[in-house]
CSV table of C-alpha atoms and ligand atoms in Angstrom, one decimal:
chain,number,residue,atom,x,y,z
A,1,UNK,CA,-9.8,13.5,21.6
A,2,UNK,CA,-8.8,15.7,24.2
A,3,UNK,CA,-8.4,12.8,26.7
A,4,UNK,CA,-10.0,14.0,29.7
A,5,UNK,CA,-12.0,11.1,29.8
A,6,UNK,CA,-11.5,8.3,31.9
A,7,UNK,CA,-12.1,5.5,29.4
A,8,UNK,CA,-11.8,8.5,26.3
A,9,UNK,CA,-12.2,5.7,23.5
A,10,UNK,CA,-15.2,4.1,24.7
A,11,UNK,CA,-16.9,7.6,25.0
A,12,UNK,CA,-16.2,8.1,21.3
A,13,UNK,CA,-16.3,5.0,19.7
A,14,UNK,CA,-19.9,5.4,18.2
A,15,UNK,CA,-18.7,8.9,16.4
A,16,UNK,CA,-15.0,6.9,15.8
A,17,UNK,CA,-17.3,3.7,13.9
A,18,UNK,CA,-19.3,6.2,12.1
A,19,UNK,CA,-16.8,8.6,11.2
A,20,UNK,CA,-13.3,6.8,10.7
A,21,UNK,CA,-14.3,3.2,10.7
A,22,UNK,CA,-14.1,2.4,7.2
A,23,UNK,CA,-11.2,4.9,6.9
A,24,UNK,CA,-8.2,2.4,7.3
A,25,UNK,CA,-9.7,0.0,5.0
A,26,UNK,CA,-7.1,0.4,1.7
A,27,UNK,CA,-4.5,-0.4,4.2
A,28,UNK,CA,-6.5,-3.5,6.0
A,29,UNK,CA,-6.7,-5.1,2.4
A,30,UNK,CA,-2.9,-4.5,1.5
A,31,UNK,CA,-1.4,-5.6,5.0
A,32,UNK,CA,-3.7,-8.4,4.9
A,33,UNK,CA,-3.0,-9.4,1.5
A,34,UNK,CA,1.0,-9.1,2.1
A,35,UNK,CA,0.8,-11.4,5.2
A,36,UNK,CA,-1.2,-14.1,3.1
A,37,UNK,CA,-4.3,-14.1,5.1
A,38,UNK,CA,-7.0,-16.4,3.4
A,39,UNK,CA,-9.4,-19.4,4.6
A,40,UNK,CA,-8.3,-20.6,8.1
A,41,UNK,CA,-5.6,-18.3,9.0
A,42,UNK,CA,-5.8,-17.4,12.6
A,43,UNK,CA,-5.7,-13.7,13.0
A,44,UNK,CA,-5.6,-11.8,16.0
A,45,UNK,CA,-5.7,-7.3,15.4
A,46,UNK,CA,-4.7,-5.6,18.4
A,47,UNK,CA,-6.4,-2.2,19.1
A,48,UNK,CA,-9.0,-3.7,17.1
A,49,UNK,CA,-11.3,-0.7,17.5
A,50,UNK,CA,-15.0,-0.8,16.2
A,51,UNK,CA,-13.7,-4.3,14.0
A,52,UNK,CA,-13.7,-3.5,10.5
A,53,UNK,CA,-10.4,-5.1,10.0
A,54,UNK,CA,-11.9,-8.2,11.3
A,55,UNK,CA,-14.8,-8.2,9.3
A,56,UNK,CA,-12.4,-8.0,6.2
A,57,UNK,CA,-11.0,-11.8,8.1
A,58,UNK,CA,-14.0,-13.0,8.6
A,59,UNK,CA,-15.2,-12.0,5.0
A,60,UNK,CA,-12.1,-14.2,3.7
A,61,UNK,CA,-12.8,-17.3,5.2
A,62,UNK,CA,-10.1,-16.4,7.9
A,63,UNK,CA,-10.7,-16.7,11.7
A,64,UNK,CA,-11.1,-13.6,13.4
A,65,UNK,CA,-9.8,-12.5,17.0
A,66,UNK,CA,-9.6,-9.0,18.1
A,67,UNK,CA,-8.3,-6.9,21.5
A,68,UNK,CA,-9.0,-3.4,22.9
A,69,UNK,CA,-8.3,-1.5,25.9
A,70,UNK,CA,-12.0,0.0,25.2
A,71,UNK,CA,-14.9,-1.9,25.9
A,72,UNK,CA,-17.0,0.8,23.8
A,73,UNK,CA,-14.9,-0.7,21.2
A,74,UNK,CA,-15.0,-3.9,22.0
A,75,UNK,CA,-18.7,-4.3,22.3
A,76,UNK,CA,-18.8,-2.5,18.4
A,77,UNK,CA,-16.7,-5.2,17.1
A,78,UNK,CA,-18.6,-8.2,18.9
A,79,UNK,CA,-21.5,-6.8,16.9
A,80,UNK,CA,-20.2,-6.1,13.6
A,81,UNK,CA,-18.3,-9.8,14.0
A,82,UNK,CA,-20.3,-12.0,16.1
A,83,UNK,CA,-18.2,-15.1,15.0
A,84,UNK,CA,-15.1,-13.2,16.5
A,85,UNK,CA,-13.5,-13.8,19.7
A,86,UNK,CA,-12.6,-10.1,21.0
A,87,UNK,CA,-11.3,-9.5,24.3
A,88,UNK,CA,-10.9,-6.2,26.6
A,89,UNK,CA,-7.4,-5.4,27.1
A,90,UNK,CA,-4.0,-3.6,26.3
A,91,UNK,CA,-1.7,-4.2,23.8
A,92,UNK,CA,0.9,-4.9,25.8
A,93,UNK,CA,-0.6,-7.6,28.1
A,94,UNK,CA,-2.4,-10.1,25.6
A,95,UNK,CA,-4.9,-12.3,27.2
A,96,UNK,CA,-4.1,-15.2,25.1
A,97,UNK,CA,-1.1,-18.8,25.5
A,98,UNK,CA,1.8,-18.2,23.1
A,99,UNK,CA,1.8,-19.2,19.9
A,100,UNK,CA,-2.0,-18.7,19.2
A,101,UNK,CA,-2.0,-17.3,15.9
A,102,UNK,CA,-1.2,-17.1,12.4
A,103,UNK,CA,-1.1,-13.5,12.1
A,104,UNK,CA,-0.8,-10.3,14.3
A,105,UNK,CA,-1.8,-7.1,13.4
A,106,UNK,CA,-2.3,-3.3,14.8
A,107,UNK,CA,-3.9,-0.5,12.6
A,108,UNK,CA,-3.2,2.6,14.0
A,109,UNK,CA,-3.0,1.3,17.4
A,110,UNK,CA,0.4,0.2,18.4
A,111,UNK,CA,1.3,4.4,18.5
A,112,UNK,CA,-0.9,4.4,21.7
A,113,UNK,CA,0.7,1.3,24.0
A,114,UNK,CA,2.6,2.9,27.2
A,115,UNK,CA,5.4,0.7,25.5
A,116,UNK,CA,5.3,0.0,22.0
A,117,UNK,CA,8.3,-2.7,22.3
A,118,UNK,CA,6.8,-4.4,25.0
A,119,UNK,CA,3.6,-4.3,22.6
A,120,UNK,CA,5.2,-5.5,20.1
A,121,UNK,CA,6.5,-8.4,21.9
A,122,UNK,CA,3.3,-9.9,23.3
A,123,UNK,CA,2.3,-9.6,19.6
A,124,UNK,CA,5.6,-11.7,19.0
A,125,UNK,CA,4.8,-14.2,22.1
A,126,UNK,CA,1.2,-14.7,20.5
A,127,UNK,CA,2.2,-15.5,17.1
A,128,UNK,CA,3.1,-19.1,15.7
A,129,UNK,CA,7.0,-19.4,15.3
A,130,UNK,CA,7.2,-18.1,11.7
A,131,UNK,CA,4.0,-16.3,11.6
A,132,UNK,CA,3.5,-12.8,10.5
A,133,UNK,CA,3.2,-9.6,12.4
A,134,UNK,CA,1.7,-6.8,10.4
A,135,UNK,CA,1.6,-3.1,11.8
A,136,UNK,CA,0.4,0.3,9.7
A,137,UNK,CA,-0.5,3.9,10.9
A,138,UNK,CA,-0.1,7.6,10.0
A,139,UNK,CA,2.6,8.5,7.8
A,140,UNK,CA,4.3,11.9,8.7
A,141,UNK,CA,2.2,15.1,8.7
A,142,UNK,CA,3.8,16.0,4.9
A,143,UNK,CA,1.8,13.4,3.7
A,144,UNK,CA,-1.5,14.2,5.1
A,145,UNK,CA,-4.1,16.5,4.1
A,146,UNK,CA,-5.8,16.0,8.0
A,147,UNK,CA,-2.6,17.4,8.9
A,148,UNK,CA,-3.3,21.2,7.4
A,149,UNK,CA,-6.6,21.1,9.2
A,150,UNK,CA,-5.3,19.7,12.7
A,151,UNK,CA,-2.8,22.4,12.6
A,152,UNK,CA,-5.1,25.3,11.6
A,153,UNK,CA,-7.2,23.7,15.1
A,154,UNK,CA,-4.0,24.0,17.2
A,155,UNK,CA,-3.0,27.4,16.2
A,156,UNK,CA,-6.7,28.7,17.1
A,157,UNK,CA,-6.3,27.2,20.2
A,158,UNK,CA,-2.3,28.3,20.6
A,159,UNK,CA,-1.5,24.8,21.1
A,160,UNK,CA,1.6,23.0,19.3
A,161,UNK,CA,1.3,19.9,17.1
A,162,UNK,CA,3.3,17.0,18.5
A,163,UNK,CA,6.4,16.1,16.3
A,164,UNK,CA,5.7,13.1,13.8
A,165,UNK,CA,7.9,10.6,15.9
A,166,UNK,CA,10.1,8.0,14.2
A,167,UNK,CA,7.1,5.7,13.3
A,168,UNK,CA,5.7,8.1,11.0
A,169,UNK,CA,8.7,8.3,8.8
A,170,UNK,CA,10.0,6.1,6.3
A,171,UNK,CA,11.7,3.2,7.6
A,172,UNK,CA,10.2,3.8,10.9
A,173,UNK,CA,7.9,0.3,11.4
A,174,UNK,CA,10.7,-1.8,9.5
A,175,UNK,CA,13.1,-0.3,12.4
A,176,UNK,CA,11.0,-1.5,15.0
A,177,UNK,CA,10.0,-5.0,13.9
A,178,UNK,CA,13.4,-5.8,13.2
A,179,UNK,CA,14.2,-4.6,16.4
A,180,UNK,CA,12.0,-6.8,17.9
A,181,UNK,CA,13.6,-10.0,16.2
A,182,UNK,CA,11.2,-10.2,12.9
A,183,UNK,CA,12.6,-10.1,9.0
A,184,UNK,CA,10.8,-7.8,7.1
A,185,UNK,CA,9.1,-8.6,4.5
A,186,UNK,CA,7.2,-6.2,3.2
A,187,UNK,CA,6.6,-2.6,3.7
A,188,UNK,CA,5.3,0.6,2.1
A,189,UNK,CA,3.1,3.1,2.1
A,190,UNK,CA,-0.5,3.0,1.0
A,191,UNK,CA,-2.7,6.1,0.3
A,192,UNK,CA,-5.9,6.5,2.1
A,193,UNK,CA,-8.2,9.2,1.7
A,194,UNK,CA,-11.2,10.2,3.6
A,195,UNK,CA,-14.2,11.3,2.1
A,196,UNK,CA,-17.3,13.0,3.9
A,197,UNK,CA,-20.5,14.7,2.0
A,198,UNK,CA,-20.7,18.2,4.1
A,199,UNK,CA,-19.6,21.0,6.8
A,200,UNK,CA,-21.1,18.7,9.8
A,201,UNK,CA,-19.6,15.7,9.4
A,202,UNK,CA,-16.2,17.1,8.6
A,203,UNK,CA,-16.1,19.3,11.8
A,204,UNK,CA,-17.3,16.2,13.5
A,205,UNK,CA,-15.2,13.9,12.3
A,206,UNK,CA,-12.1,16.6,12.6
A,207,UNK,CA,-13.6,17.7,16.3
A,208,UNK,CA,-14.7,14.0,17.7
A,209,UNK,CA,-14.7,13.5,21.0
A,210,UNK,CA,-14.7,17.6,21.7
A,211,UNK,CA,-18.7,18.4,23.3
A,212,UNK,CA,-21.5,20.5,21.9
A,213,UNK,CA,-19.8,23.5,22.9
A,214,UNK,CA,-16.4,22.6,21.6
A,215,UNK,CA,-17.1,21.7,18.2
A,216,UNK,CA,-19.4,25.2,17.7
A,217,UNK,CA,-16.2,26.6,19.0
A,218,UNK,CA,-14.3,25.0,16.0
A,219,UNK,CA,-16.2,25.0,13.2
A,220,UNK,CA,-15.2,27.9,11.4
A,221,UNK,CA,-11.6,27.1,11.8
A,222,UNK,CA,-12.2,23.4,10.8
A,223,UNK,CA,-14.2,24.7,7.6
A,224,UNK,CA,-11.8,26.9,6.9
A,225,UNK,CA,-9.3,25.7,6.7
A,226,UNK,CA,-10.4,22.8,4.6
A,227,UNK,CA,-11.5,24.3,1.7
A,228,UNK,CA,-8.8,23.2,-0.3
A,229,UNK,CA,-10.6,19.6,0.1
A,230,UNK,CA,-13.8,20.9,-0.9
A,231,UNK,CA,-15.3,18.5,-3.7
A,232,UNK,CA,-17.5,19.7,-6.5
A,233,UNK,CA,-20.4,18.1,-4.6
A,234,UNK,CA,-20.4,20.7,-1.4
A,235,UNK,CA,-18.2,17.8,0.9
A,236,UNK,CA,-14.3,17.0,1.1
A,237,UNK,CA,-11.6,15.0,0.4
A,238,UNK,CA,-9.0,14.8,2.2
A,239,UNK,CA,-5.5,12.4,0.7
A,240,UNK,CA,-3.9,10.7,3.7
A,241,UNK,CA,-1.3,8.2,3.3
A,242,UNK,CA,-0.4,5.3,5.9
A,243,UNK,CA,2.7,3.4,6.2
A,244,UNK,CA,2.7,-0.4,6.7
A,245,UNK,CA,5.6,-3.0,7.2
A,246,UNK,CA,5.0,-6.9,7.6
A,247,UNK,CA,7.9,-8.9,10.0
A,248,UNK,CA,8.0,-12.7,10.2
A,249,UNK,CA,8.2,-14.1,13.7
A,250,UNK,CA,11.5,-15.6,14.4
A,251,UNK,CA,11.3,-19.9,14.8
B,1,LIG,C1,-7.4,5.3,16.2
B,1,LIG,S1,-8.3,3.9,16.8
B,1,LIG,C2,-8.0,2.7,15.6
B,1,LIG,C3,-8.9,1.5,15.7
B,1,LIG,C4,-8.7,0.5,14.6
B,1,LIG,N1,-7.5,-0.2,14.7
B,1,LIG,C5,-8.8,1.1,13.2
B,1,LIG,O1,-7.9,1.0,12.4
B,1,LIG,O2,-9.9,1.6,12.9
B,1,LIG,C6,-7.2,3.4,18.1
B,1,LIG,C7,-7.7,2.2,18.9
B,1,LIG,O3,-6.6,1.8,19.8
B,1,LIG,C8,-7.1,1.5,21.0
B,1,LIG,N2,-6.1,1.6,22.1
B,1,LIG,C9,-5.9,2.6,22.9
B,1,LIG,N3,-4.9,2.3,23.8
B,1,LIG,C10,-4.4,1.1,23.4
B,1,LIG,C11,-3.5,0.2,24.0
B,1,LIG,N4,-2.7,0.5,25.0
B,1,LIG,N5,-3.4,-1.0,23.4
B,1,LIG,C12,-4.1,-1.4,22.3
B,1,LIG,N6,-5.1,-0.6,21.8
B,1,LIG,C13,-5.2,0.6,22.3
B,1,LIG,C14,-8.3,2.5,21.2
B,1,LIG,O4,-9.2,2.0,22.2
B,1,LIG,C15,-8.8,2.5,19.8
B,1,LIG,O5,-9.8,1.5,19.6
């Protein structure tokens, strides 16, 4: 993502569905899980993205809602969850009434609000009195294998790697949902690896949402330095780890 776009989601959100939309899913089933989603919860997961989380609501008998800044995105998760009511817009300016749902979430989302409080809020103002907000991401760089390749990319093009930020480290999601007036319930971290069978699709994956030219450029360095991933079978494995917390909503 180099952001140059105007829209740059939409413009990747094929590649993004292909690539990295089945990714999160050990995470989706844990949070899920850990805020007691099951037949007629109401859930609502904000920076929905292509939908896979929803699917995983929809497969549980749970009613499914989604929101994304991207319509790219959007339109992926209205066709991957035609029963799903997914909406066009920001994380921090929900386009639902209060107290609309059982459950809140944002996978690897929240991180990209232009104010995660104020984000978190309207997740706050959406959910029943009581109900759960769930939130996971990227645990700190340490803990990633992407993190030895996304590095190897920046040096080649002398470009530093942002800092982790607080929400990557331990404690970091509990912080902020207390903060935001919700009792933690739950938290930890969850492994979640990401497999792809060859060269291509990891410098794609790695490179998405760089052009033709761009992703020639970094091959090499992307192959490179990946080869401690490299399975038996000619494609890679790289061990990621997420961190998750679950908050109940004050009454
Ligand atoms: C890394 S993708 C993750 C998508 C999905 N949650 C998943 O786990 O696969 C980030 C998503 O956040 C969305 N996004 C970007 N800015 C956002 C904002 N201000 N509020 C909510 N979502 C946002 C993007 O459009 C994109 O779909």
């Amino acid at each position: 993502m180099d952001g140059a776009d105007e829209d740059p989601w939409s413009a990747v959100a094929e590649g993004w569905a292909e690539l990295w939309g089945g990714f999160a899913d050990p995470v989706r089933r844990t949070i899920l899980t850990a805020a007691g989603v099951g037949p007629g919860t109401r859930v609502l997961d904000v920076g929905c993205g292509s939908g896979e989380l929803l699917a995983h609501v929809d497969a549980s008998g749970a009613h499914p809602a989604g929101v994304d800044p991207a319509p790219g995105m959007v339109a992926l998760a209205r066709a991957l969850v035609p029963g799903a009511d997914v909406r066009v817009a920001p994380a921090d300016a929900l386009p639902w009434d209060d107290a609309r749902f059982d459950v809140v979430t944002a996978v690897n989302s929240l991180q990209l609000a232009g104010s995660i409080t104020d984000a978190l809020a309207e997740a706050v103002r959406v959910a029943v009195p009581g109900g759960r907000v769930a939130v996971a991401s990227w645990a700190e760089g340490a803990l990633n294998d992407l993190d030895v390749v996304q590095r190897a990319v920046a040096a080649a093009a002398d470009e530093d790697v942002p800092p982790d930020g607080p929400l990557r480290e331990a404690g970091g999601f509990e912080a902020l949902l207390a903060g935001g007036g919700l009792e933690v319930v739950a938290a930890g971290l969850v492994e979640v690896p990401w497999e792809v069978p060859d060269d291509a699709t990891l410098v794609r994956g790695v490179l998405l949402g760089e052009d033709a030219e761009g992703t020639d450029a970094g091959h090499r360095t992307v192959v490179e330095a990946a080869r401690p991933f490299r399975t038996e079978a000619g494609g890679y494995r790289l061990v990621n780890a997420f961190r998750y917390a679950v908050g109940v909503a004050p009454d």
